[in-house]
């Protein structure tokens, strides 16, 4: 029987459809705890080492809170300068040291392959929070869970859907991983909407194609946004060779309520990995979409907490023990009413 | 009946005397837990997002500890660079994201109005930990609670007292908020002791005057410190246009034990928002005052923990449940004896 | 009867053999909790102020985790810039403020004597996590505990052992403190193996000599590594006057498996305070030693958690209460099998 106990979560490449469905089932089970209907103490006393060698407030806080919501406690590092890594310490040694303390590790690091290298020295499960241009598996999973849940609102499933991936498909790590996960599904129609020079890399197009899906490569949003899911990417400015290069693309793939009305379907769901750039010249998803029920960006964030709770519960072998350690919630929370 | 459940605490302007008294009653109820006679677990499992976009060790640690003393857990951010804000994320979006995780937010940010703007996107209570030159309501409340408790030692109350506000009254956010809160009381005599150019702003003087209080505007400490409460401000160097400007005022309003003996009353209570500058040329409250029982600066800090505990308990609706979740304290603590 | 309740742990100079043995006994009692066989909640609700004014990920996380493993919670500060210290606040005042919140303090600061100065203002136990070139008592204790446990594997004790201290003995704070602790034992043979200019300071040599131990001062590893314990130091680059100075010594005292085979005894135990520098030109302990059972560097780290747990338990008076607050551990852990 499939089990993640004691395992690392490093890459979407290791996940098949059965694994994805197990993770999603556990994630949905976590919802009452994330919405504060109930509390669980199952990981009380467990320590998460939340190692963020690259800045990221949202992902770091999401992992930390997910662990807290299972009752666990968190020890964190942010940045590189204050780390022993500055003294030439290998990732293997850092892992041996941190493992002595922790029960699990969540890690983000700017170098591709760094988290896998760290994992070779760790005797506790390591969850990849992003290793540079390479992978960000929990983001891919929360994106896919969101797609499943959003389509579920319209009583549809992922098989047979139409998805438009929009914007920076070349450097967008999230759309690469999401596309790979969608290879486990059937008959998906992909509209790859990207400006020249930022189209999806061939190795992803090949994988998608080999999985039997249909692909359209286009360079304009107009006429290509009438999809079930419209996934807008963030222009990955930090991954461009220079700011001037990045600026050429700024604000070019902007979706506002007007554009939504003109080009999307009434049920098109809008997604984005966040953060969305609110500066005037850079808008990706305008604020006038905030009252559009199909703007799913904040539900993505909530699903992210569920995915991370699920991964911690699964790798630490407590997914089936959470109810046993339930406690009530005495404080006020609007989430229970939302 | 007055309730803070689910409310934000953004500004002293929203607080009347009834609100202040409710907060103070709850704050005093928190004392056994802050002094480790007992423990309460009422917020066990609750998550505080402690967002400090501007450096502040003491306030950040105070808010975090207050939440811990109710049993809750804390997720923190410090600074701006590592935040999604650097990628153009709006405060509204940050709030929508953080709310997905947290049960409450404490926030400090350098821009006036930023915390209120953040609160528009939050579905959990937001407590303002300081928004630039604008407000720092918890400081104002802890200052007022200290005044009430210190005068109580001499069996006096706030109504009818004489307070000397000393130093940088122009930029001193704390003395502005404190003055506004004192408008809810009666017959207070204010000595505004400030060098030329740093006197209290007119809009505060007007509010104080309209509340029926008496004001003296003076520029020397001598002859003006025989008050019940002497509140010394920190020269707000970071708010001056330049360091040269700030340096002109350094050390100019210094109180030592000798000055206390010469100019204060035997029962004059000395207060200061801290940190006090101990560098030789800048002394505001000399170290030779450390053994003076009427130096209340560290009791202010303790009252700060009580105020923050009270605000968390009230906004999360558990002020009347703390005893229900009491547990004993097995470890050694000098605070129980102090 | 010897008790640490309410005491500070500032320097190894204050510890005699009885104190050391008490600390070690408690440390070994902590092992089931560190290895997740069981959990203890004895410090649930207690707050550690983990004040790291100087960067150090490993020590900060070790102290924090040790406190978590007793059930306690941690509030942290890292660095100087965001501290009130930047506004001229004295260490005494910082201590008075932090003590209002915390139950214990662990502190690291770049200036010698700073932690003792801080402690004068603290009403809670302060544990020195390193004060610049001066002391790092918990490192000395974990090193000594490691020596005792490693020799115990060969059914030997510290009295009568042969130890080789290797590398930067001039600036190496850890070897100074370790040598001082060894003065409480008998008949130890010290090989001080250091390049010219980096030999052990005279005041340490005098103390060791006065304690009746035998000393050999040598400048080459060859012929001097056949000891029971071989303690390799990190070249303290940050304490040299310049990087060029430091570079002269880089990689000069490198131990690989080949060197071990050629010059150590079959049972020689290799120790190092970590981090070890893995960069090619700087190797101190080569990675080919990683599978050598006598490479004790990661067991040192584990012993560090035990020592810090013991010091918290002793200073907070709960060493004999940990079992009373035991709870089971529902999650998966490889440590239980290791």
Coordinates of N, CA and C in Angstrom, one line a residue, chain A residues 225 255-266 268 270 288-289 292:
Chain A
X225 N -8.5 32.8 -24.2 CA -8.8 32.8 -22.7 C -10.1 32.2 -22.4
X255 N -4.8 40.9 -17.1 CA -6.2 40.6 -17.2 C -7.0 41.5 -16.2
X256 N -7.9 42.2 -16.7 CA -8.8 43.0 -15.9 C -10.2 42.4 -16.0
X257 N -11.2 43.0 -15.2 CA -12.6 42.5 -15.3 C -13.1 42.7 -16.8
X258 N -12.7 43.8 -17.4 CA -13.1 44.0 -18.8 C -12.6 43.0 -19.7
X259 N -11.3 42.6 -19.6 CA -10.7 41.6 -20.4 C -11.4 40.3 -20.1
X260 N -11.6 40.0 -18.8 CA -12.3 38.8 -18.5 C -13.7 38.7 -19.2
X261 N -14.4 39.7 -19.1 CA -15.8 39.7 -19.7 C -15.7 39.5 -21.2
X262 N -14.7 40.1 -21.8 CA -14.5 40.1 -23.3 C -14.0 38.7 -23.8
X263 N -13.1 38.1 -23.0 CA -12.4 37.0 -23.6 C -12.6 35.7 -22.8
X264 N -13.0 35.7 -21.6 CA -13.1 34.4 -20.8 C -14.5 33.9 -20.9
X265 N -14.7 32.7 -20.5 CA -16.1 32.1 -20.4 C -16.7 32.6 -19.1
X266 N -18.0 32.5 -18.9 CA -18.6 32.9 -17.6 C -18.1 32.2 -16.5
X268 N -14.9 30.7 -16.4 CA -13.5 30.6 -16.4 C -12.9 30.9 -15.0
X270 N -9.8 32.0 -12.7 CA -8.5 32.7 -12.8 C -7.6 32.3 -11.6
X288 N -9.7 45.1 -9.9 CA -11.2 45.1 -10.2 C -11.7 43.7 -10.3
X289 N -10.9 42.7 -10.3 CA -11.3 41.3 -10.3 C -11.6 40.7 -8.9
X292 N -14.8 39.1 -8.2 CA -15.2 38.1 -9.2 C -15.1 36.7 -8.5

